[in-house]
Amino acid sequence: VSFTQRCYLWAADGLWSIPNRLHHALATGHAAFNQLADGPLTASPRPAAASLGRGTSIVAVAAGSGLGDILRSAGASQIVHGGQTENPSAAEIASAIAHAGTEFVVVLPNNSNIVLAARQAADLSAAHVVVIPTRNAAEGIAALLSWDPSLTLEELVPRMEAARAEARTFRAVEAVRDAVVRGVSVKAGQIMALDPVDGIIATGSSDVEAIVAALAGQSAELITLYVGADVSEEQAAEFVSAVRGAIAGV
């Protein structure tokens, strides 16, 4: 099924929340990639280990400049552009790791399809690289918000892994044709709330209807809503109002 991405929601530690301001994530960014096909993997020359600076850096993959800005503001030093339909190559991720210039690097692929390339990039790098298999940007941001640069890599990785795992996320997408997804029938034009593990968790005739249905029965205090460039201020305000009405105490 092909989908048009609309928005992300995520929550940490079982708390759903609406911030006072919305992060406008440009989910339709484009980047030029040198995708490796039949030849062996190649990358920028590895820096000598001795030339790497002390400390830990974060490399994150982002689908657009808006999400990239959020990830950078949360602590990522290098952003690799890519997403569901434009996966970056291992060489591109390895280049970002090299530009980070530190002896320890954490990579947040932010898409299940990019995890393998991130791990290949780790093998190409002089730095000690750990890949945290974040499945979307919301999980990546949740992991980044737990980052403490004063911690060692051994202390940092379990903390970021826990934050990623505790974040509950889903995205609202529109089906462009009739289909059956994991046994659930959807019609073209229907909006679906998609969980990265459970698949379709709710459907609706509109974004608001699908989001409210997905949140039914939840109890929370903190929800973050990430909207795409095609979502107007009026629509975003409607999302906020609907979610507040769907969960008591938000």
Coordinates of C-alpha atoms in Angstrom, one line a residue:
V1 CA 0.0 0.0 0.0
S2 CA 1.3 3.5 -0.8
F3 CA 0.7 6.1 1.8
T4 CA 1.0 9.9 2.1
Q5 CA 2.5 10.7 5.4
R6 CA 0.6 13.2 7.5
C7 CA 2.0 13.3 11.1
Y8 CA 3.7 11.5 13.9
L9 CA 2.8 11.2 17.6
W10 CA 4.9 9.8 20.3
A11 CA 4.9 9.5 24.0
A12 CA 7.6 8.6 26.6
D13 CA 7.2 6.7 29.9
G14 CA 3.6 6.0 29.2
L15 CA 2.7 9.7 29.2
W16 CA 0.9 11.3 26.2
S17 CA 1.3 15.1 25.8
I18 CA 0.5 18.1 23.7
P19 CA 3.2 20.8 23.8
N20 CA 2.3 24.5 23.8
R21 CA 3.9 24.8 20.3
L22 CA 3.8 22.3 17.4
H23 CA 7.0 21.1 15.7
H24 CA 6.4 21.6 12.0
A25 CA 8.3 18.7 10.4
L26 CA 8.9 18.9 6.6
A27 CA 8.3 15.3 5.8
T28 CA 8.7 15.8 2.1
G29 CA 12.4 16.8 1.8
H30 CA 14.5 15.6 -1.0
A31 CA 18.1 14.8 -1.2
A32 CA 20.5 13.5 -3.9
F33 CA 22.0 10.2 -3.1
N34 CA 24.8 8.2 -4.7
Q35 CA 23.1 4.8 -4.2
L36 CA 25.5 1.9 -4.4
A37 CA 24.3 -0.9 -6.6
D38 CA 26.5 -3.6 -8.1
G39 CA 29.9 -2.5 -6.9
P40 CA 31.5 -3.0 -3.5
L41 CA 30.7 -0.5 -0.7
T42 CA 32.9 2.5 -0.9
A43 CA 33.2 5.5 1.5
S44 CA 35.2 8.5 2.3
P45 CA 38.7 7.5 3.5
R46 CA 38.7 6.5 7.1
P47 CA 40.2 9.0 9.5
A48 CA 43.0 7.5 11.6
A49 CA 41.7 6.6 15.0
A50 CA 44.3 8.8 16.6
S51 CA 42.8 11.8 14.9
L52 CA 39.4 11.4 16.4
G53 CA 38.3 13.8 19.2
R54 CA 37.2 12.6 22.6
G55 CA 33.5 12.3 23.4
T56 CA 30.4 11.0 21.8
S57 CA 28.5 12.4 18.8
I58 CA 25.0 11.6 17.5
V59 CA 24.3 11.0 13.8
A60 CA 20.6 10.9 12.9
V61 CA 18.7 10.2 9.6
A62 CA 15.8 12.6 8.9
A63 CA 13.2 12.6 6.1
G64 CA 13.1 16.4 5.7
S65 CA 14.6 19.6 6.9
G66 CA 12.0 20.2 9.6
L67 CA 12.6 16.9 11.3
G68 CA 16.4 17.4 10.8
D69 CA 16.2 20.8 12.6
I70 CA 14.3 19.1 15.5
L71 CA 16.9 16.3 15.7
R72 CA 19.8 18.8 15.6
S73 CA 18.2 21.0 18.3
A74 CA 17.8 17.8 20.5
G75 CA 21.6 17.1 20.2
A76 CA 22.4 15.4 16.9
S77 CA 25.6 16.8 15.4
Q78 CA 25.2 15.3 11.9
I79 CA 22.0 14.8 9.9
V80 CA 21.8 12.4 7.0
H81 CA 18.9 13.1 4.7
G82 CA 16.8 10.1 3.9
G83 CA 13.5 8.3 4.6
Q84 CA 11.0 5.6 3.6
T85 CA 11.5 6.1 -0.1
E86 CA 15.0 7.6 -0.2
N87 CA 17.2 5.4 1.9
P88 CA 20.7 6.8 2.3
S89 CA 23.6 4.5 1.5
A90 CA 26.1 3.0 4.0
A91 CA 28.7 5.3 2.5
E92 CA 26.6 8.4 3.2
I93 CA 26.1 7.4 6.8
A94 CA 29.8 6.5 7.1
S95 CA 30.7 10.0 5.8
A96 CA 28.5 11.6 8.4
I97 CA 30.2 9.5 11.1
A98 CA 33.6 10.6 9.9
H99 CA 32.5 14.3 9.9
A100 CA 31.3 13.9 13.5
G101 CA 35.0 13.5 14.3
T102 CA 34.7 11.8 17.7
E103 CA 35.9 8.5 19.0
F104 CA 32.4 7.4 19.9
V105 CA 29.3 7.8 17.7
V106 CA 25.6 6.8 18.2
V107 CA 23.6 6.4 15.0
L108 CA 19.8 6.8 14.9
P109 CA 18.5 5.4 11.5
N110 CA 14.9 6.4 12.3
N111 CA 13.6 3.9 9.8
S112 CA 13.6 0.1 9.9
N113 CA 14.8 0.0 6.3
I114 CA 17.9 2.0 7.1
V115 CA 19.2 0.0 10.1
L116 CA 21.2 -2.4 7.9
A117 CA 22.9 0.4 6.1
A118 CA 23.7 2.1 9.4
R119 CA 25.3 -1.1 10.7
Q120 CA 27.3 -1.4 7.5
A121 CA 28.5 2.2 7.9
A122 CA 29.6 1.3 11.4
D123 CA 31.9 -1.3 9.9
L124 CA 33.4 1.3 7.6
S125 CA 34.2 3.7 10.4
A126 CA 37.3 4.3 12.5
A127 CA 35.1 5.4 15.4
H128 CA 33.4 3.1 17.9
V129 CA 29.9 3.2 16.5
V130 CA 26.6 2.0 18.1
V131 CA 23.4 1.8 16.1
I132 CA 20.2 2.3 18.1
P133 CA 17.5 0.8 15.8
T134 CA 15.0 3.6 15.9
R135 CA 12.0 2.9 13.6
N136 CA 10.9 6.5 13.0
A137 CA 11.9 10.0 13.8
A138 CA 9.6 10.2 16.9
E139 CA 11.6 7.3 18.4
G140 CA 14.8 9.0 17.5
I141 CA 13.8 12.2 19.2
A142 CA 12.7 10.3 22.3
A143 CA 16.1 8.7 22.4
L144 CA 17.9 12.0 21.9
L145 CA 16.0 13.7 24.7
S146 CA 17.6 11.1 27.1
W147 CA 21.1 11.9 25.9
D148 CA 23.5 13.2 28.4
P149 CA 27.0 14.1 27.0
S150 CA 28.6 13.6 30.4
L151 CA 27.8 9.9 30.3
T152 CA 30.1 7.2 28.9
L153 CA 28.9 5.2 25.9
E154 CA 28.3 2.2 28.1
E155 CA 26.0 4.3 30.3
L156 CA 24.4 6.2 27.4
V157 CA 23.3 3.4 25.1
P158 CA 21.1 1.6 27.5
R159 CA 19.5 4.9 28.5
M160 CA 18.7 5.8 24.9
E161 CA 17.6 2.3 24.1
A162 CA 15.1 2.4 27.0
A163 CA 13.8 5.8 25.9
R164 CA 13.2 4.5 22.4
A165 CA 11.5 1.4 23.6
E166 CA 9.2 3.2 26.0
A167 CA 8.0 5.7 23.4
R168 CA 4.7 4.8 22.0
T169 CA 4.4 6.1 18.4
F170 CA 2.0 6.0 15.5
R171 CA 1.6 7.9 12.3
A172 CA -1.5 9.0 10.5
V173 CA -1.4 8.1 6.8
E174 CA -3.8 8.1 3.9
A175 CA -4.3 4.9 1.7
V176 CA -4.1 5.7 -2.0
R177 CA -5.9 2.6 -3.0
D178 CA -8.0 -0.2 -1.6
A179 CA -6.0 -2.9 0.2
V180 CA -5.8 -5.3 3.0
V181 CA -3.0 -4.7 5.5
R182 CA -2.3 -7.4 8.0
G183 CA -5.9 -8.6 7.7
V184 CA -7.4 -5.2 8.0
S185 CA -9.3 -3.9 5.0
V186 CA -8.9 -0.2 4.0
K187 CA -10.4 1.9 1.3
A188 CA -8.6 4.5 -0.9
G189 CA -8.8 7.8 0.9
Q190 CA -9.2 6.3 4.4
I191 CA -6.9 7.6 7.1
M192 CA -5.1 5.0 9.2
A193 CA -3.1 5.2 12.4
L194 CA -0.1 2.9 11.9
D195 CA 1.9 1.5 14.8
P196 CA 5.5 0.4 13.9
V197 CA 4.8 -3.1 15.3
D198 CA 1.1 -3.7 15.3
G199 CA 0.3 -2.1 12.0
I200 CA -3.1 -0.5 11.7
I201 CA -4.5 0.4 15.1
A202 CA -7.3 2.6 14.0
T203 CA -9.0 4.0 10.9
G204 CA -11.1 7.0 10.2
S205 CA -12.6 9.2 7.4
S206 CA -10.3 12.0 8.5
D207 CA -6.9 12.5 10.3
V208 CA -8.7 13.7 13.4
E209 CA -11.1 10.7 13.5
A210 CA -8.2 8.2 13.1
I211 CA -6.1 9.9 15.7
V212 CA -8.9 10.1 18.2
A213 CA -9.7 6.4 17.6
A214 CA -6.1 5.4 18.1
L215 CA -6.0 7.3 21.4
A216 CA -9.2 5.8 22.7
G217 CA -8.7 4.2 26.1
Q218 CA -5.3 5.7 26.7
S219 CA -4.3 7.6 29.8
A220 CA -1.5 10.1 29.6
E221 CA -0.2 13.6 30.3
L222 CA 2.3 14.2 27.5
I223 CA 1.7 13.9 23.8
T224 CA 3.9 15.4 21.0
L225 CA 2.5 15.9 17.6
Y226 CA 4.7 16.3 14.5
V227 CA 2.9 17.6 11.4
G228 CA 4.0 17.6 7.8
A229 CA 4.4 20.5 5.5
D230 CA 1.0 19.8 4.0
V231 CA -0.8 20.4 7.3
S232 CA -2.1 23.9 7.8
E233 CA -2.1 25.8 11.1
E234 CA -5.9 25.4 11.3
Q235 CA -5.6 21.6 10.8
A236 CA -2.9 21.4 13.4
A237 CA -5.0 23.4 15.9
E238 CA -7.9 20.9 15.2
F239 CA -5.6 18.0 16.0
V240 CA -4.6 19.6 19.3
S241 CA -8.2 20.2 20.3
A242 CA -9.3 16.7 19.3
V243 CA -6.5 15.0 21.2
R244 CA -7.2 17.1 24.3
G245 CA -10.8 16.0 24.2
A246 CA -9.9 12.4 23.6
I247 CA -7.8 12.0 26.8
A248 CA -8.9 13.3 30.1
G249 CA -6.4 15.5 31.9
V250 CA -4.4 16.4 28.8

